[in-house]
Coordinates of C-alpha atoms in Angstrom, one line a residue:
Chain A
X93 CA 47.7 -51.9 -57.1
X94 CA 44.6 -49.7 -57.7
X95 CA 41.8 -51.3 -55.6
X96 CA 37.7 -50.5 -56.6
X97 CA 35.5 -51.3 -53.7
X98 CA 32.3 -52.3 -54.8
X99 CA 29.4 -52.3 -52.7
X100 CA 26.6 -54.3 -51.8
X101 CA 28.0 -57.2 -53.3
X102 CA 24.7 -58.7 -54.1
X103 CA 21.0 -57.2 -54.3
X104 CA 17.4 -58.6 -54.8
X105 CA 14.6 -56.1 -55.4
X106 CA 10.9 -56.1 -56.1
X107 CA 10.4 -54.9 -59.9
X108 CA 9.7 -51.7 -60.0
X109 CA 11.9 -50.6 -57.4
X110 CA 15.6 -47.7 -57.8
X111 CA 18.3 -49.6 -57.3
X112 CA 21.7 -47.8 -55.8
X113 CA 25.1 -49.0 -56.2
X114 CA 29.0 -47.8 -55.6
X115 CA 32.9 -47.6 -56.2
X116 CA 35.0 -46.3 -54.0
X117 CA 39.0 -45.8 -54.6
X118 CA 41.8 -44.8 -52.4
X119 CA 43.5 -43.3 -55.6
X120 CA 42.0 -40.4 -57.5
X121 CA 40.4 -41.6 -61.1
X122 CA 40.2 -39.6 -64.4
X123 CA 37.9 -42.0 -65.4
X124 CA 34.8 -43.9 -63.6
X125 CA 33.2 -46.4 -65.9
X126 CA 30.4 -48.9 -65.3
X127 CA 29.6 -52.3 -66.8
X128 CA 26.8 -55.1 -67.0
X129 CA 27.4 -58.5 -67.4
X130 CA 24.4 -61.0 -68.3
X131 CA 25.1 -64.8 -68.1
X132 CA 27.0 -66.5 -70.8
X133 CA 28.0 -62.7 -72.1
X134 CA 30.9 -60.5 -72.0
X135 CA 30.7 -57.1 -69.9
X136 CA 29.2 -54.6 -72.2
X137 CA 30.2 -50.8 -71.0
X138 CA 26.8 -48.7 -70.2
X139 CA 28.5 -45.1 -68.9
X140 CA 31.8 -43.9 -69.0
X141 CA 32.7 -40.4 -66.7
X142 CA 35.3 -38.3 -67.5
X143 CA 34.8 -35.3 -65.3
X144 CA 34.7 -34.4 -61.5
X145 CA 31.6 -34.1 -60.8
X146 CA 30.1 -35.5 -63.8
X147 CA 26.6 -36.8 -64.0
X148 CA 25.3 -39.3 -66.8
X149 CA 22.0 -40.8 -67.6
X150 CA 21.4 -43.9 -69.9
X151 CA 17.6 -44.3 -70.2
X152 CA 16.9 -45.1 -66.9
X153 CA 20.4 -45.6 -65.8
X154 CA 22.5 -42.7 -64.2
X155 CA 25.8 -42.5 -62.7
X156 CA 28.0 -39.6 -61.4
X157 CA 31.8 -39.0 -60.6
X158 CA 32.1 -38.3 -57.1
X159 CA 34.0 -34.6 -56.7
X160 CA 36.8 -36.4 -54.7
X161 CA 37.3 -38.4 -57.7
X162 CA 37.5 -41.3 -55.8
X163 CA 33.7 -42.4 -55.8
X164 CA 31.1 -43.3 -58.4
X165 CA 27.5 -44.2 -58.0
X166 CA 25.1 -46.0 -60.5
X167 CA 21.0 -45.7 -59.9
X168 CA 18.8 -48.0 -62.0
X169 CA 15.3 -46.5 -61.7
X170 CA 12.3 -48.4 -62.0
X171 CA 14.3 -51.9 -62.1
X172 CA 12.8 -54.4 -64.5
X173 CA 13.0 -58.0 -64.7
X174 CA 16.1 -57.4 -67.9
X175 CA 18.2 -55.6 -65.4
X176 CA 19.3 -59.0 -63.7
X177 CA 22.8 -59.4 -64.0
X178 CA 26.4 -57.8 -62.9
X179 CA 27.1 -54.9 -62.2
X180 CA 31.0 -53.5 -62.6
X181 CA 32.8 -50.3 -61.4
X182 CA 36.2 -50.3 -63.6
X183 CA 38.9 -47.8 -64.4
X184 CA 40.7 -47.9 -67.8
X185 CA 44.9 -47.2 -67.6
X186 CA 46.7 -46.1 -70.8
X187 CA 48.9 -49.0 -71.8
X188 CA 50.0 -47.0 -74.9
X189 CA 49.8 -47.1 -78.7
X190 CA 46.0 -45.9 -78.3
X191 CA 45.2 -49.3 -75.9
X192 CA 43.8 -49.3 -72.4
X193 CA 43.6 -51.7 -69.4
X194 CA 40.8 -52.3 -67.4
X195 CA 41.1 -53.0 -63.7
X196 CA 37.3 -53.9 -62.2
X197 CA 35.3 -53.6 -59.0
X198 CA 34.4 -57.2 -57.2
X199 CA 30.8 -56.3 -59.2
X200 CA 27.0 -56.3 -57.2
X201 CA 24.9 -59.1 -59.0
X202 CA 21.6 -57.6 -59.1
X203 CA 18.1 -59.9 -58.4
X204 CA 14.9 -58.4 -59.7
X205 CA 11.8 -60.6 -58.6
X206 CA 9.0 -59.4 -60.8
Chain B
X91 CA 30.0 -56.4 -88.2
X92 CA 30.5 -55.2 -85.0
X93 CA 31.3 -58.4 -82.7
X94 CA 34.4 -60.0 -81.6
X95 CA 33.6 -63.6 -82.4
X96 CA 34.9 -66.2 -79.8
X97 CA 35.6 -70.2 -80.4
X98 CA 34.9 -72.1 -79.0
X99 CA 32.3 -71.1 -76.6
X100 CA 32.9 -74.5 -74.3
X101 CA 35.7 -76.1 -74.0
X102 CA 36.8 -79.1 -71.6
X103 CA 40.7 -80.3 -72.0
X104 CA 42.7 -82.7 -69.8
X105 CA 45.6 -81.9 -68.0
X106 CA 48.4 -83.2 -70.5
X107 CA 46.2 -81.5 -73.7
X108 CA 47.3 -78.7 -76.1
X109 CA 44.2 -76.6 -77.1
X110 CA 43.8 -73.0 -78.5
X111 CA 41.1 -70.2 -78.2
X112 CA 40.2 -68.1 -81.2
X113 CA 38.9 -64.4 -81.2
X114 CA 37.8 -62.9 -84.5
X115 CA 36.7 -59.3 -85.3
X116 CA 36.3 -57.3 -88.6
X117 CA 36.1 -53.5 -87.0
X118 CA 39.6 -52.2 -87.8
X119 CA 40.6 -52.2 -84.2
X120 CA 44.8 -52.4 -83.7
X121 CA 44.3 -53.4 -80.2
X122 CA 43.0 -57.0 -78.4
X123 CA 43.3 -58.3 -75.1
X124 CA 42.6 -61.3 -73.5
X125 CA 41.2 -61.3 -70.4
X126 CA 40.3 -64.5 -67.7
X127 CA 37.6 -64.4 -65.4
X128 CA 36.8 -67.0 -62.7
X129 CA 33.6 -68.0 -61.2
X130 CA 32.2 -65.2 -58.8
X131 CA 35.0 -62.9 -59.8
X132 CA 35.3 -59.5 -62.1
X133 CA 37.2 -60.3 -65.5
X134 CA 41.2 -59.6 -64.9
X135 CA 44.0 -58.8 -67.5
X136 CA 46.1 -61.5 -69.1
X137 CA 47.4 -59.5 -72.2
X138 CA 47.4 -56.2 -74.3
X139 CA 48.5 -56.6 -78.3
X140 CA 48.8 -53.3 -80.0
X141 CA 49.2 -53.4 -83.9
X142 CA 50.5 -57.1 -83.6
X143 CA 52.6 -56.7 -80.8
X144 CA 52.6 -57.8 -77.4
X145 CA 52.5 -54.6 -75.3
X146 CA 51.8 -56.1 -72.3
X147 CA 51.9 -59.7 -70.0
X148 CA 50.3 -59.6 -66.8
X149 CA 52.8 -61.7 -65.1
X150 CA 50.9 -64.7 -67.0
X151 CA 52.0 -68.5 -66.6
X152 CA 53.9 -69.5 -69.8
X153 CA 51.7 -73.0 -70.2
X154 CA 49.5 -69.5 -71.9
X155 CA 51.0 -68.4 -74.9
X156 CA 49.2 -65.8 -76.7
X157 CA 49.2 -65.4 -80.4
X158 CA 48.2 -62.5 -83.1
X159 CA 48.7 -63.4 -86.3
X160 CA 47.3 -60.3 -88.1
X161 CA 45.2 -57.3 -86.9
X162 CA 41.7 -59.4 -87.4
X163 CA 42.9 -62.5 -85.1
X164 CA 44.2 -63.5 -81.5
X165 CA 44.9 -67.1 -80.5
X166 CA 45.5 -68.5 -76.7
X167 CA 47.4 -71.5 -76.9
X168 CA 47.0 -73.5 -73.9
X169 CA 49.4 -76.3 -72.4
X170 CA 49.7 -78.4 -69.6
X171 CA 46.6 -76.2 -67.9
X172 CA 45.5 -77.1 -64.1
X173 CA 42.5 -77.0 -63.2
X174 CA 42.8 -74.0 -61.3
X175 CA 42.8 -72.7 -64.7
X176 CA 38.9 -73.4 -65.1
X177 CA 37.3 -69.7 -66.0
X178 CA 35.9 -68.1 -68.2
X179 CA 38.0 -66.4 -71.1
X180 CA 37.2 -63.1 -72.6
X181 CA 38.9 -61.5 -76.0
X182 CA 38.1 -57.9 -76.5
X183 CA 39.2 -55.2 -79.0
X184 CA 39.2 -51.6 -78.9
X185 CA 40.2 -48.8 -81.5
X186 CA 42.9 -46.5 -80.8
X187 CA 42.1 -44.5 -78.5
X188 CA 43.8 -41.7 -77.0
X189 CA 43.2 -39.0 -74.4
X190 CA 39.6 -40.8 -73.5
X191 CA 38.9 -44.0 -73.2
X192 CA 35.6 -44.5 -75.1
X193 CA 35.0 -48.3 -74.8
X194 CA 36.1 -51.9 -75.5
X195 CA 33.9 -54.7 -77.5
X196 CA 34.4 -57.4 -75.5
X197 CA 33.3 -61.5 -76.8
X198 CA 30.9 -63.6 -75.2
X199 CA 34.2 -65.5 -74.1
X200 CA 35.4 -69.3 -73.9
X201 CA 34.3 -71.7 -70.8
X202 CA 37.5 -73.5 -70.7
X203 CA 37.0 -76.3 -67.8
X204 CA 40.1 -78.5 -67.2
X205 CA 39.9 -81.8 -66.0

């Protein structure tokens, strides 16, 4: 199957500090997306990449599609105490009449210690 | 309304129990999935329903037998669980989508612990 390799797996940071995460593939992507999921929640999608290349900012999120198209970052600048939670690479896979799959990294549970 | 509603949102059932999951939403979307998600672990694919119909099973256990009555509601029936089955379960729904994938609205999910 398609396997996302996630890394670190787990990360505690002083607030205030960037935070830098990734997703690497052995199969080339047409898609790179990246999740956070709080306790008690489900994953809620913060940037979806479409292009080689690409690079996306969310407030003070931003991610990029790696030009291989088997790599992804996500950097969190200026972490604050909400930013606790997990982090997940994922790929979505057509499954026809207009539905996707997802398939997602092992995730990196971010710490922030204010 | 923009949510996919979950119930319950904790659920503990014995071994020998029949139990079902509900998952709710109002937003038009033809597709829903049900996905299960252990401690520690990234959420993983159970199964797809597009327009009603199961489009895919993820090489599931039959003691879970999914369920969509109509485009606004998917049910999980559960039977004769272990309690290796103890995870979290998320419904999601998604509109169609074609070319791009644009995003999922995924529920808060079930706790299902089985004793």
């Amino acid at each position: 199957g398609q396997q996302l390799n996630q890394s670190p797996q787990s990360m505690f940071i002083q607030e205030g500090e960037d935070v830098s995460m990734n997703c690497t593939s052995s199969s080339i992507f047409n898609t790179w997306l990246w999740y956070k999921q709080e306790p008690g929640e489900g994953p809620v999608l913060l940037i979806a990449l479409y292009k080689a290349g690409e690079l996306t900012s969310n407030g003070r999120l931003t991610a990029q599609f790696g030009i291989t198209r088997k790599d992804s970052f996500l950097n969190i600048s200026a972490s604050i105490p909400s930013d606790v939670g997990i982090y997940f690479c994922a790929r979505a896979l057509y499954s026809g009449a207009g539905s996707y799959q997802l398939t997602f990294g092992k995730g990196t549970k971010l710490s922030v210690i204010p | 309304d923009t949510e996919v509603t979950q119930t319950p949102k904790h659920l503990v059932m014995g071994m020998t129990n029949k139990k079902s999951l509900k998952c709710e939403q109002h937003m038009g979307h033809r597709a829903m999935y049900w996905y299960k998600q252990k401690a520690k672990k990234p959420p993983e694919l159970m199964f797809v329903y597009s327009y009603e119909k199961l489009s895919i099973n993820e090489s599931v256990p039959s003691r879970f037998s999914p369920e969509c009555p109509n485009s606004s509601l998917l049910n999980l029936h559960l039977h004769a669980l272990q309690p290796e089955d103890s995870a979290l379960y998320l419904c999601a729904s998604s509109p169609r989508q074609e070319g791009e994938y644009y995003g999922y609205t995924f529920g808060s999910g079930t706790r299902l612990t089985v004793v």
